[in-house]
Short mmCIF file of C-alpha atoms and ligand atoms in Angstrom, two decimals:
data_model
loop_
_atom_site.label_atom_id
_atom_site.label_comp_id
_atom_site.label_asym_id
_atom_site.label_seq_id
_atom_site.Cartn_x
_atom_site.Cartn_y
_atom_site.Cartn_z
CA MET A 1132 -126.80 96.32 -22.90
CA ASN A 1133 -129.33 93.90 -24.02
CA MET A 1134 -131.39 94.45 -27.40
CA GLU A 1135 -135.06 93.50 -25.51
CA ILE A 1136 -137.17 91.59 -28.01
CA ARG A 1137 -141.07 92.66 -26.09
CA ASN A 1138 -143.38 91.65 -28.73
CA LEU A 1139 -143.14 87.98 -28.83
CA ASP A 1140 -146.81 88.33 -27.54
CA GLY A 1141 -145.71 85.66 -25.35
CA ARG A 1142 -144.76 83.35 -27.50
CA PRO A 1143 -143.02 80.10 -27.19
CA VAL A 1144 -139.36 80.31 -28.10
CA ILE A 1145 -138.26 77.48 -28.83
CA VAL A 1146 -134.41 77.00 -29.17
CA GLY A 1147 -132.42 74.92 -31.43
CA GLY A 1148 -133.54 73.89 -35.31
CA GLY A 1149 -133.23 70.04 -34.88
CA ILE A 1150 -135.91 67.27 -35.70
CA ALA A 1151 -137.36 67.70 -32.25
CA GLY A 1152 -137.86 72.14 -32.65
CA LEU A 1153 -139.14 71.15 -36.03
CA MET A 1154 -141.53 68.84 -34.79
CA THR A 1155 -142.18 71.24 -31.32
CA ALA A 1156 -143.20 74.57 -34.02
CA LEU A 1157 -145.07 72.77 -36.49
CA HIS A 1158 -147.44 71.04 -34.28
CA LEU A 1159 -147.54 74.72 -32.62
CA ALA A 1160 -148.90 75.74 -35.23
CA PRO A 1161 -151.29 77.53 -35.68
CA GLU A 1162 -150.23 79.36 -32.24
CA PRO A 1163 -147.75 81.58 -33.12
CA ALA A 1164 -143.68 80.27 -32.29
CA VAL A 1165 -140.61 81.74 -32.47
CA LEU A 1166 -137.38 79.16 -33.21
CA LEU A 1167 -133.92 80.13 -32.49
CA SER A 1168 -131.31 78.12 -33.86
CA ARG A 1169 -127.27 78.88 -33.98
CA MET A 1170 -127.10 77.70 -37.41
CA PRO A 1171 -129.15 78.14 -40.73
CA LEU A 1172 -131.87 75.90 -40.28
CA GLY A 1173 -130.40 72.09 -41.09
CA ALA A 1174 -126.64 72.59 -40.61
CA ASP A 1175 -124.93 71.25 -38.56
CA ALA A 1176 -127.72 69.87 -36.30
CA SER A 1177 -127.21 65.79 -35.52
CA SER A 1178 -130.36 65.45 -36.59
CA THR A 1179 -129.47 65.86 -40.24
CA TRP A 1180 -126.40 63.17 -39.71
CA ALA A 1181 -129.14 60.77 -38.31
CA GLN A 1182 -128.53 57.84 -40.57
CA GLY A 1183 -130.60 55.26 -38.38
CA GLY A 1184 -134.06 55.94 -39.17
CA LEU A 1185 -137.29 55.25 -37.31
CA ALA A 1186 -138.09 52.37 -35.00
CA ALA A 1187 -142.14 51.32 -35.19
CA SER A 1188 -143.72 49.07 -35.05
CA LEU A 1189 -145.09 48.27 -38.45
CA GLY A 1190 -144.67 44.59 -40.28
CA LEU A 1191 -147.12 42.62 -40.16
CA ASP A 1192 -145.13 40.43 -37.61
CA ASP A 1193 -144.83 42.75 -35.03
CA GLU A 1194 -145.99 44.90 -33.20
CA PRO A 1195 -146.38 48.16 -29.55
CA LEU A 1196 -145.42 44.83 -27.14
CA LEU A 1197 -142.25 43.41 -28.92
CA HIS A 1198 -141.08 46.61 -29.28
CA LEU A 1199 -141.95 47.32 -25.87
CA ALA A 1200 -140.53 44.93 -24.59
CA ASP A 1201 -136.92 45.14 -27.02
CA THR A 1202 -137.54 48.51 -25.50
CA LEU A 1203 -136.94 48.09 -22.14
CA ALA A 1204 -134.63 45.09 -21.90
CA ALA A 1205 -131.75 46.94 -23.81
CA GLY A 1206 -132.76 50.00 -21.38
CA ASP A 1207 -131.63 47.59 -18.34
CA GLY A 1208 -133.99 47.96 -15.69
CA LEU A 1209 -133.77 51.79 -16.13
CA CYS A 1210 -136.19 52.76 -17.70
CA ASP A 1211 -139.90 54.36 -17.28
CA ALA A 1212 -142.15 51.51 -18.85
CA ASP A 1213 -144.90 53.99 -19.15
CA VAL A 1214 -143.52 55.92 -20.85
CA ALA A 1215 -141.53 53.47 -23.20
CA ARG A 1216 -145.58 52.70 -23.76
CA ARG A 1217 -146.36 55.14 -25.00
CA VAL A 1218 -144.11 56.21 -26.70
CA VAL A 1219 -143.65 52.49 -29.47
CA GLN A 1220 -147.60 53.19 -29.53
CA ALA A 1221 -147.16 56.10 -30.40
CA ALA A 1222 -144.40 55.35 -33.38
CA PRO A 1223 -146.69 53.74 -36.19
CA ALA A 1224 -148.49 57.48 -36.06
CA ALA A 1225 -145.70 59.25 -36.03
CA ILE A 1226 -144.49 58.02 -39.19
CA GLU A 1227 -147.49 58.18 -40.86
CA GLU A 1228 -147.23 62.01 -39.94
CA LEU A 1229 -144.19 62.87 -41.21
CA ALA A 1230 -145.05 61.40 -44.34
CA ARG A 1231 -147.19 63.63 -44.47
CA LEU A 1232 -145.64 66.10 -44.21
CA GLY A 1233 -143.53 65.42 -47.20
CA VAL A 1234 -140.58 62.90 -46.08
CA ARG A 1235 -139.62 60.18 -48.64
CA PHE A 1236 -139.47 57.19 -46.95
CA ASP A 1237 -138.15 53.99 -48.80
CA ARG A 1238 -140.68 51.37 -49.91
CA THR A 1239 -140.57 48.74 -51.78
CA PRO A 1240 -142.24 48.94 -55.45
CA ALA A 1241 -145.37 47.89 -54.19
CA GLY A 1242 -145.30 50.88 -52.35
CA ALA A 1243 -144.96 49.56 -48.51
CA LEU A 1244 -142.15 50.59 -46.32
CA LEU A 1245 -138.88 49.30 -46.25
CA LEU A 1246 -138.36 47.41 -42.58
CA GLY A 1247 -134.65 47.72 -41.60
CA LEU A 1248 -133.19 45.22 -38.88
CA GLU A 1249 -130.40 46.76 -36.32
CA ALA A 1250 -129.59 45.29 -33.00
CA ALA A 1251 -130.81 43.74 -30.03
CA HIS A 1252 -134.49 44.54 -32.51
CA GLY A 1253 -136.91 41.19 -32.15
CA ARG A 1254 -138.29 42.43 -35.58
CA ARG A 1255 -137.07 44.12 -38.74
CA ARG A 1256 -138.33 47.29 -37.52
CA ILE A 1257 -136.27 50.49 -38.85
CA VAL A 1258 -138.26 52.34 -41.38
CA HIS A 1259 -135.46 54.52 -43.50
CA ALA A 1260 -135.84 57.70 -45.97
CA GLY A 1261 -133.07 58.38 -48.36
CA GLY A 1262 -130.89 55.04 -47.30
CA ASP A 1263 -128.35 55.51 -44.87
CA GLY A 1264 -129.24 58.72 -45.39
CA SER A 1265 -132.92 59.97 -42.91
CA GLY A 1266 -132.18 62.60 -40.91
CA ARG A 1267 -131.49 64.29 -44.26
CA GLU A 1268 -134.33 63.83 -46.04
CA ILE A 1269 -136.91 64.40 -42.86
CA MET A 1270 -134.66 67.74 -41.90
CA ARG A 1271 -135.76 69.00 -45.71
CA ALA A 1272 -139.43 68.34 -45.83
CA LEU A 1273 -139.65 69.15 -41.43
CA VAL A 1274 -138.21 72.92 -42.78
CA ALA A 1275 -139.95 72.87 -45.90
CA ALA A 1276 -142.60 72.70 -43.52
CA VAL A 1277 -141.53 75.42 -41.14
CA ARG A 1278 -140.47 77.25 -43.48
CA SER A 1279 -143.97 77.91 -44.93
CA THR A 1280 -145.45 77.98 -41.99
CA PRO A 1281 -146.91 81.49 -41.64
CA SER A 1282 -146.78 81.41 -37.44
CA ILE A 1283 -143.18 80.01 -37.33
CA THR A 1284 -140.51 83.06 -36.97
CA VAL A 1285 -137.16 81.68 -37.12
CA ILE A 1286 -134.04 83.12 -36.63
CA GLU A 1287 -131.11 81.74 -37.51
CA GLY A 1288 -127.50 82.85 -35.73
CA VAL A 1289 -129.43 83.31 -32.62
CA GLU A 1290 -127.13 81.23 -29.30
CA ALA A 1291 -129.67 81.04 -26.29
CA ARG A 1292 -127.06 81.98 -23.34
CA ARG A 1293 -129.65 82.44 -20.43
CA LEU A 1294 -132.50 81.34 -19.39
CA ALA A 1295 -133.76 83.67 -16.71
CA VAL A 1296 -136.34 82.70 -14.02
CA ASP A 1297 -137.84 84.46 -11.32
CA ASP A 1298 -139.30 81.98 -8.30
CA ASN A 1299 -138.39 79.11 -10.33
CA THR A 1300 -139.89 80.38 -13.66
CA VAL A 1301 -139.03 81.53 -17.01
CA VAL A 1302 -139.21 84.87 -18.07
CA GLY A 1303 -136.99 85.18 -21.01
CA VAL A 1304 -134.27 83.61 -23.35
CA LEU A 1305 -130.78 85.40 -23.31
CA ALA A 1306 -129.00 84.67 -26.19
CA ARG A 1307 -126.58 86.18 -28.74
CA CYS A 1308 -126.42 87.40 -32.17
CA SER A 1309 -124.20 89.39 -34.70
CA VAL A 1310 -125.28 92.39 -33.12
CA GLY A 1311 -124.61 91.21 -29.41
CA PRO A 1312 -127.17 90.48 -26.65
CA VAL A 1313 -130.63 90.52 -27.76
CA PHE A 1314 -133.76 89.29 -25.04
CA PHE A 1315 -136.51 87.62 -25.83
CA VAL A 1316 -139.05 88.18 -23.13
CA THR A 1317 -141.45 85.00 -22.31
CA GLY A 1318 -143.10 82.89 -19.94
CA ARG A 1319 -142.61 79.58 -22.19
CA VAL A 1320 -138.93 78.13 -23.92
CA VAL A 1321 -138.19 74.13 -24.88
CA LEU A 1322 -134.39 73.64 -24.87
CA ALA A 1323 -134.54 70.87 -28.35
CA THR A 1324 -130.87 71.62 -28.41
CA GLY A 1325 -129.74 68.37 -28.72
CA GLY A 1326 -127.11 66.18 -27.12
CA ILE A 1327 -123.09 66.23 -25.59
CA GLY A 1328 -121.28 65.32 -28.64
CA GLY A 1329 -118.61 68.40 -28.59
CA LEU A 1330 -117.83 67.29 -24.62
CA PHE A 1331 -116.02 64.86 -26.41
CA LEU A 1332 -112.43 64.19 -29.02
CA ASP A 1333 -114.16 60.94 -30.55
CA THR A 1334 -118.20 61.37 -31.74
CA THR A 1335 -119.50 60.53 -34.76
CA ASN A 1336 -121.87 64.13 -33.85
CA PRO A 1337 -121.64 67.70 -34.70
CA LEU A 1338 -118.85 68.72 -32.74
CA GLY A 1339 -120.31 72.32 -31.91
CA ASN A 1340 -123.10 69.86 -29.96
CA CYS A 1341 -121.54 70.74 -26.03
CA GLY A 1342 -124.84 70.71 -24.40
CA GLN A 1343 -125.98 73.39 -24.55
CA GLY A 1344 -129.56 73.06 -23.54
CA LEU A 1345 -128.17 71.45 -20.47
CA GLY A 1346 -125.93 73.66 -19.77
CA LEU A 1347 -128.97 76.91 -19.31
CA ALA A 1348 -130.90 74.09 -17.98
CA ALA A 1349 -128.53 73.86 -14.78
CA ARG A 1350 -127.87 77.30 -13.91
CA ALA A 1351 -132.04 77.85 -14.21
CA GLY A 1352 -131.89 75.40 -11.40
CA ALA A 1353 -133.86 72.10 -13.54
CA VAL A 1354 -132.95 69.25 -12.15
CA LEU A 1355 -130.46 67.08 -15.15
CA ALA A 1356 -131.18 63.08 -14.89
CA ASP A 1357 -129.92 59.67 -16.01
CA LEU A 1358 -126.93 61.94 -17.12
CA GLU A 1359 -123.84 59.35 -16.37
CA PHE A 1360 -124.76 57.12 -19.50
CA ILE A 1361 -123.81 57.40 -22.62
CA GLN A 1362 -124.00 55.73 -25.43
CA PHE A 1363 -120.76 54.88 -27.98
CA HIS A 1364 -122.01 53.80 -31.07
CA PRO A 1365 -119.68 49.83 -32.05
CA THR A 1366 -118.64 51.35 -35.03
CA ALA A 1367 -117.58 54.46 -36.29
CA LEU A 1368 -114.85 54.80 -39.36
CA ASP A 1369 -111.54 54.67 -37.07
CA GLY A 1370 -109.53 57.40 -39.40
CA ALA A 1371 -108.85 60.65 -39.06
CA ASP A 1372 -111.96 62.63 -39.86
CA ARG A 1373 -113.28 64.28 -36.94
CA PRO A 1374 -116.06 64.40 -36.07
CA MET A 1375 -116.13 60.26 -36.87
CA PRO A 1376 -118.04 59.20 -39.60
CA LEU A 1377 -120.97 56.79 -38.14
CA ILE A 1378 -121.34 53.34 -40.02
CA SER A 1379 -124.70 52.78 -39.62
CA GLU A 1380 -125.55 49.62 -37.07
CA ALA A 1381 -127.86 49.19 -40.67
CA VAL A 1382 -125.35 47.35 -42.13
CA ARG A 1383 -124.46 45.23 -39.35
CA GLY A 1384 -128.29 44.18 -39.60
CA GLU A 1385 -127.65 43.70 -43.90
CA GLY A 1386 -124.86 40.59 -42.33
CA ALA A 1387 -121.75 42.56 -42.03
CA THR A 1388 -119.81 41.00 -39.10
CA ILE A 1389 -116.80 42.10 -36.96
CA VAL A 1390 -113.61 40.67 -37.84
CA ASP A 1391 -109.90 41.37 -36.32
CA GLU A 1392 -106.81 41.31 -38.15
CA THR A 1393 -106.75 37.51 -38.14
CA GLY A 1394 -110.33 37.27 -39.46
CA GLN A 1395 -111.41 35.85 -36.44
CA ARG A 1396 -114.39 37.08 -35.43
CA PHE A 1397 -114.43 37.66 -32.21
CA LEU A 1398 -117.98 38.66 -30.98
CA GLN A 1399 -119.55 34.84 -32.13
CA GLY A 1400 -119.27 33.50 -28.42
CA VAL A 1401 -121.62 36.72 -27.73
CA GLN A 1402 -125.54 36.28 -27.07
CA GLY A 1403 -126.64 38.70 -30.93
CA ALA A 1404 -122.93 38.16 -32.04
CA GLU A 1405 -122.64 40.95 -33.97
CA LEU A 1406 -126.29 42.78 -32.76
CA ALA A 1407 -126.57 41.91 -29.51
CA PRO A 1408 -127.09 45.17 -27.67
CA ARG A 1409 -125.05 48.61 -28.26
CA ASP A 1410 -122.90 48.22 -25.70
CA VAL A 1411 -121.95 45.26 -25.64
CA VAL A 1412 -120.59 45.59 -29.32
CA ALA A 1413 -119.01 47.65 -28.29
CA ARG A 1414 -116.94 47.26 -24.85
CA ALA A 1415 -115.80 43.83 -26.91
CA ILE A 1416 -114.46 45.80 -29.65
CA TRP A 1417 -112.57 48.49 -26.94
CA LYS A 1418 -111.59 45.25 -25.34
CA HIS A 1419 -110.19 43.56 -28.15
CA LEU A 1420 -108.77 46.56 -29.49
CA SER A 1421 -106.80 47.83 -25.65
CA ASN A 1422 -105.69 44.35 -25.58
CA GLY A 1423 -103.58 45.55 -29.35
CA HIS A 1424 -105.95 43.66 -32.01
CA CYS A 1425 -106.81 45.92 -34.88
CA VAL A 1426 -110.76 45.77 -35.05
CA PHE A 1427 -112.28 45.56 -38.74
CA LEU A 1428 -116.42 45.81 -40.20
CA ASP A 1429 -115.96 43.19 -43.40
CA THR A 1430 -118.73 44.54 -45.72
CA ARG A 1431 -117.17 42.65 -48.92
CA GLU A 1432 -119.73 39.21 -49.13
CA LYS A 1433 -122.26 40.90 -47.04
CA PRO A 1434 -124.17 43.76 -47.75
CA GLY A 1435 -121.34 43.43 -50.73
CA PRO A 1436 -121.84 44.66 -54.50
CA THR A 1437 -125.01 46.66 -53.26
CA PHE A 1438 -123.58 48.13 -50.68
CA ALA A 1439 -122.86 51.35 -52.52
CA ARG A 1440 -126.38 51.57 -52.72
CA GLN A 1441 -127.80 50.74 -49.84
CA PHE A 1442 -125.38 52.61 -47.98
CA PRO A 1443 -124.45 56.02 -50.16
CA THR A 1444 -123.31 57.94 -47.37
CA ILE A 1445 -121.05 55.62 -45.50
CA ALA A 1446 -119.86 54.85 -48.92
CA SER A 1447 -118.63 57.82 -49.57
CA ALA A 1448 -117.68 58.58 -46.35
CA CYS A 1449 -114.96 55.21 -47.37
CA ARG A 1450 -114.13 56.83 -50.62
CA GLY A 1451 -112.84 59.37 -49.24
CA ALA A 1452 -111.09 56.97 -46.94
CA GLY A 1453 -109.33 55.27 -49.58
CA ILE A 1454 -111.19 52.65 -48.53
CA ASP A 1455 -113.78 50.94 -50.81
CA PRO A 1456 -116.39 48.41 -49.51
CA GLY A 1457 -116.74 45.43 -51.45
CA HIS A 1458 -113.21 44.45 -51.49
CA ASP A 1459 -111.21 45.88 -48.20
CA LEU A 1460 -112.44 45.68 -44.54
CA ILE A 1461 -112.89 49.19 -43.25
CA PRO A 1462 -111.08 49.83 -39.49
CA ILE A 1463 -113.46 50.68 -37.01
CA ARG A 1464 -113.77 51.56 -33.02
CA PRO A 1465 -116.64 53.06 -31.00
CA ALA A 1466 -117.20 56.46 -30.74
CA GLN A 1467 -119.78 58.76 -28.74
CA HIS A 1468 -122.60 58.61 -30.41
CA TYR A 1469 -126.01 59.18 -27.80
CA HIS A 1470 -126.77 60.60 -24.35
CA MET A 1471 -129.52 58.57 -22.81
CA GLY A 1472 -129.58 61.42 -19.42
CA GLY A 1473 -130.37 64.89 -20.02
CA VAL A 1474 -133.13 67.27 -18.00
CA ALA A 1475 -135.57 65.53 -16.36
CA VAL A 1476 -138.78 65.57 -17.76
CA ASP A 1477 -142.05 64.12 -16.91
CA GLY A 1478 -144.44 62.79 -19.31
CA ALA A 1479 -145.90 66.13 -20.98
CA GLY A 1480 -142.54 67.10 -21.68
CA ARG A 1481 -141.95 69.73 -18.27
CA THR A 1482 -138.88 70.11 -16.42
CA SER A 1483 -138.64 71.25 -12.76
CA VAL A 1484 -138.97 74.54 -13.83
CA SER A 1485 -141.86 75.64 -14.98
CA GLY A 1486 -142.79 77.32 -17.65
CA LEU A 1487 -139.57 75.34 -19.15
CA TRP A 1488 -140.02 72.53 -21.10
CA ALA A 1489 -137.43 69.86 -23.21
CA CYS A 1490 -137.43 67.92 -25.90
CA GLY A 1491 -134.90 65.47 -28.29
CA GLU A 1492 -131.38 64.16 -27.47
CA VAL A 1493 -132.10 66.76 -24.38
CA ALA A 1494 -134.96 65.55 -22.79
CA SER A 1495 -134.49 62.63 -20.85
CA THR A 1496 -137.86 61.14 -20.60
CA GLY A 1497 -136.99 57.59 -18.95
CA LEU A 1498 -138.00 56.05 -23.04
CA HIS A 1499 -133.61 55.22 -23.05
CA GLY A 1500 -133.51 53.74 -19.34
CA ALA A 1501 -129.56 53.00 -18.84
CA ASN A 1502 -128.89 51.90 -22.69
CA ARG A 1503 -130.84 53.25 -26.38
CA LEU A 1504 -132.49 50.77 -27.96
CA ALA A 1505 -131.23 51.80 -32.31
CA SER A 1506 -132.63 54.37 -33.76
CA ASN A 1507 -136.03 54.67 -31.26
CA SER A 1508 -134.63 58.46 -30.58
CA LEU A 1509 -135.47 60.17 -33.62
CA THR A 1510 -139.17 58.69 -33.32
CA GLU A 1511 -138.72 60.09 -29.80
CA ALA A 1512 -138.03 62.99 -30.35
CA ILE A 1513 -141.18 63.01 -33.41
CA VAL A 1514 -143.46 61.52 -30.68
CA CYS A 1515 -142.68 64.06 -27.87
CA ALA A 1516 -142.95 67.14 -30.25
CA LEU A 1517 -146.37 66.24 -29.69
CA TRP A 1518 -146.66 65.95 -25.91
CA VAL A 1519 -144.87 69.15 -25.29
CA ALA A 1520 -146.47 71.70 -28.04
CA GLU A 1521 -150.10 69.86 -26.93
CA SER A 1522 -148.66 70.78 -22.71
CA ALA A 1523 -146.69 74.28 -23.90
CA ALA A 1524 -150.04 75.25 -26.29
CA GLY A 1525 -152.87 74.61 -22.93
CA SER A 1526 -150.56 76.86 -21.05
CA PRO A 1527 -150.70 80.06 -19.64
CA GLY A 1528 -146.93 80.34 -19.34
CA GLY A 1529 -145.10 82.41 -16.94
CA ARG A 1530 -145.15 85.52 -15.60
CA GLN A 1531 -143.59 87.97 -18.68
CA LYS A 1532 -141.31 90.45 -16.50
CA PRO A 1533 -138.74 92.24 -17.58
CA ALA A 1534 -136.27 90.36 -16.75
CA ILE A 1535 -132.68 90.26 -15.13
CA ALA A 1536 -130.18 88.30 -16.63
CA SER A 1537 -126.73 88.95 -17.79
CA ASP A 1538 -124.58 86.99 -19.63
CA GLN A 1539 -120.89 87.03 -17.88
CA ASP A 1540 -119.54 86.01 -21.63
CA SER A 1541 -118.99 82.97 -19.96
CA PRO A 1542 -115.81 80.99 -21.50
CA ASP A 1543 -118.06 78.06 -23.30
CA ASP A 1544 -114.74 76.19 -24.69
CA PRO A 1545 -115.38 73.17 -25.28
CA MET A 1546 -111.68 72.19 -25.37
CA PRO A 1547 -110.36 71.89 -22.32
CA VAL A 1548 -113.44 69.16 -21.12
CA ARG A 1549 -112.74 67.51 -24.26
CA ALA A 1550 -110.23 65.59 -23.08
CA LEU A 1551 -111.05 65.62 -19.19
CA LEU A 1552 -113.94 63.59 -20.33
CA SER A 1553 -112.61 61.25 -22.73
CA GLY A 1554 -110.67 60.17 -20.38
CA ALA A 1555 -112.58 60.35 -17.04
CA LEU A 1556 -116.11 59.00 -19.03
CA GLY A 1557 -115.63 57.16 -22.03
CA LEU A 1558 -116.61 52.81 -22.20
CA ALA A 1559 -114.82 52.16 -18.90
CA ARG A 1560 -115.12 54.11 -16.89
CA ASP A 1561 -113.37 53.83 -12.76
CA GLY A 1562 -113.26 55.24 -9.00
CA GLU A 1563 -109.81 57.59 -9.46
CA GLY A 1564 -110.32 58.77 -13.01
CA LEU A 1565 -113.84 59.94 -12.17
CA LYS A 1566 -112.57 62.18 -8.78
CA ALA A 1567 -109.80 63.21 -10.53
CA ALA A 1568 -112.26 64.13 -13.46
CA ILE A 1569 -113.76 66.35 -10.90
CA ARG A 1570 -111.70 68.12 -9.05
CA ALA A 1571 -110.00 69.33 -12.59
CA LEU A 1572 -113.53 70.45 -13.58
CA LEU A 1573 -115.02 72.36 -10.20
CA PRO A 1574 -112.90 74.71 -11.36
CA LEU A 1575 -113.81 75.89 -14.00
CA ALA A 1576 -117.50 75.10 -13.64
CA ALA A 1577 -118.55 78.50 -12.38
CA THR A 1578 -118.30 80.21 -15.32
CA SER A 1579 -117.65 77.11 -18.26
CA ASP A 1580 -120.84 75.98 -19.70
CA PRO A 1581 -119.14 73.40 -20.88
CA ALA A 1582 -117.45 72.28 -17.36
CA ALA A 1583 -120.35 72.73 -15.27
CA VAL A 1584 -121.95 70.24 -17.92
CA GLY A 1585 -119.05 67.71 -17.98
CA LEU A 1586 -118.82 67.88 -14.04
CA MET A 1587 -122.59 66.67 -13.45
CA ILE A 1588 -122.15 64.42 -15.73
CA ALA A 1589 -119.01 63.03 -14.09
CA ILE A 1590 -120.82 63.41 -10.19
CA ALA A 1591 -123.45 61.45 -11.51
CA ALA A 1592 -121.42 58.77 -12.82
CA PHE A 1593 -118.92 58.87 -9.98
CA LEU A 1594 -122.52 57.71 -7.48
CA ARG A 1595 -123.18 54.75 -9.46
CA GLN A 1596 -121.60 51.82 -8.02
CA GLU A 1597 -121.93 49.42 -11.01
CA SER A 1598 -122.46 48.61 -14.03
CA ARG A 1599 -125.35 48.76 -16.12
CA GLY A 1600 -126.20 49.62 -19.66
CA ALA A 1601 -123.38 51.83 -21.13
CA HIS A 1602 -122.13 52.65 -18.07
CA TYR A 1603 -119.15 50.15 -17.90
CA ARG A 1604 -117.01 50.49 -14.09
CA THR A 1605 -114.25 48.35 -14.48
CA ASP A 1606 -114.54 48.78 -10.07
CA PHE A 1607 -118.12 47.43 -10.21
CA PRO A 1608 -118.14 45.27 -12.73
CA HIS A 1609 -121.30 44.16 -11.53
CA ARG A 1610 -125.15 45.09 -12.00
CA ALA A 1611 -126.26 46.67 -8.76
CA ALA A 1612 -129.81 44.17 -6.89
CA VAL A 1613 -131.76 47.35 -7.19
CA ALA A 1614 -131.77 50.02 -10.20
CA ARG A 1615 -131.84 53.42 -9.37
CA ARG A 1616 -131.51 56.51 -11.14
CA PHE A 1617 -129.69 59.77 -10.07
CA GLU A 1618 -131.14 63.04 -10.46
CA PHE A 1619 -129.72 65.85 -9.30
CA THR A 1620 -129.28 69.77 -9.57
CA LEU A 1621 -126.20 71.88 -10.35
CA LYS A 1622 -126.08 73.12 -6.97
CA ALA A 1623 -126.68 69.32 -5.75
CA ALA A 1624 -124.01 68.74 -8.60
CA LEU A 1625 -121.15 71.76 -7.10
CA ALA A 1626 -121.89 70.85 -3.78
CA THR A 1627 -120.89 67.64 -3.41
CA ALA A 1628 -118.33 68.16 -6.03
CA GLN A 1629 -116.72 69.89 -3.32
CA GLU A 1630 -117.30 67.59 -0.67
CA LEU A 1631 -115.43 65.08 -2.69
CA ALA A 1632 -112.78 67.27 -3.87
CA GLY A 1633 -111.84 68.57 -0.32
CA SER A 1634 -112.55 65.71 1.73
CA PRO A 1635 -111.20 62.36 -0.04
CA ALA A 1636 -112.96 60.15 3.57
CA LEU A 1637 -116.07 61.49 1.91
CA GLU A 1638 -116.26 58.76 -0.50
CA GLU A 1639 -117.74 56.48 1.74
CA ALA A 1640 -120.67 58.22 3.50
CA ILE A 1641 -121.64 59.33 -0.12
C1 LIG B 1429 -127.79 53.40 -36.59
O1 LIG B 1429 -127.28 53.99 -37.79
O2 LIG B 1429 -126.00 52.22 -36.14
C2 LIG B 1429 -127.42 54.70 -35.60
C3 LIG B 1429 -128.56 54.22 -35.22
C4 LIG B 1429 -128.56 55.12 -34.23
O3 LIG B 1429 -128.09 56.22 -33.45
O4 LIG B 1429 -130.17 54.86 -33.12
#
């Protein structure tokens, strides 16, 4: 028996307590909103772990058009140029908004914002807060702002399990809390649940991020897009810890190099070298490792003695692994870091289900295309939260009828999915491996959300028979002449998977 919460007076329900969810709630104020979070605010959100900051064209030598050009180049032909233009134009104001909300950005003694450099950016345009602790500082300020905003009702320890949908319109959220299932009657839901790191063995993200928002949206019938594009960060600290500690690209921006056990800088022949686009650096490291080498980040000369002051979080992770970045090489390898794909949304964050919006990593706005430019994601979350809030505030919401939804208590153990996705959907993919993963995931997908999400990703990766951006197929190593996006529902994905699993001959027909 569900406990039913009806006295929400039509309030929008935001699912997720990271930067995207908090900013959406703040932008909705003074309109009352409910924010559901699995954990106490700030705990276990990948936002809190973000080291890189926010990209915005704030330098005297910079302008939104240059930021746009870098974003489109990284996206490898699949960005939505209109969305990208709107995001980069809004980025400087988003930084101001955060400063107004109390975020203490890193500044020069004269008070100007310090601008860092990251891979594939033609200018210094990364704003940090607390050095490599940007996410932590932004979350500190936003959590404080949310807690002191009376119109926002924060409910912690609640996990959204299903969206109730009637005639393609949201009518409520079924959630699970310590006392059992609870049903929120609402016609407006914003998904801000983050990414999919927990579906991989090697990730830089909290392991609890298992694509929950993708599962909720997919089971509600929403269209998902660009799922095959998963970003692997080139420089995770290669030690025993899982999730793997991230070593920010900003370290390379300050001059650190990538070397092998012989001291060779094997990226020197690549355009951009250590600061080439993230997918290029990650693949080069993966290939070198596959050829039996060891790979290290060399920070001994640059940043050198200032390392611990500039990158206190990373210095502490290194210390934990017995490494002194001033004297030792840091062993590195690529790890899952970000999902470019997600729930397909329009320019206002609306999904294909009426009354359902998505914001942040769970959404696919088209900004990132096939490969996200470093530090564009926090910027996107802040900018798009405003668009979502404006759209949701102005919306009458769907019908608010008592909904019929039951939590099938579906198993959400990601373990079986982790091994499958890590094998078939890592940095290098091929058709045979993807088909095997699809066959293995299909029987699990009816009841397991992680498996359903993994299956949709595997199908998108199987269908993309080319290499583009972060998606690299060893059996199709070249880029196709025409760039197209793949979008589909769970129902369509299941039909494709069944055909594939049942009839190998069908491969030609896809
Ligand atoms: C990093 O600091 O290298 C990560 C930044 C990002 O993922 O945008």
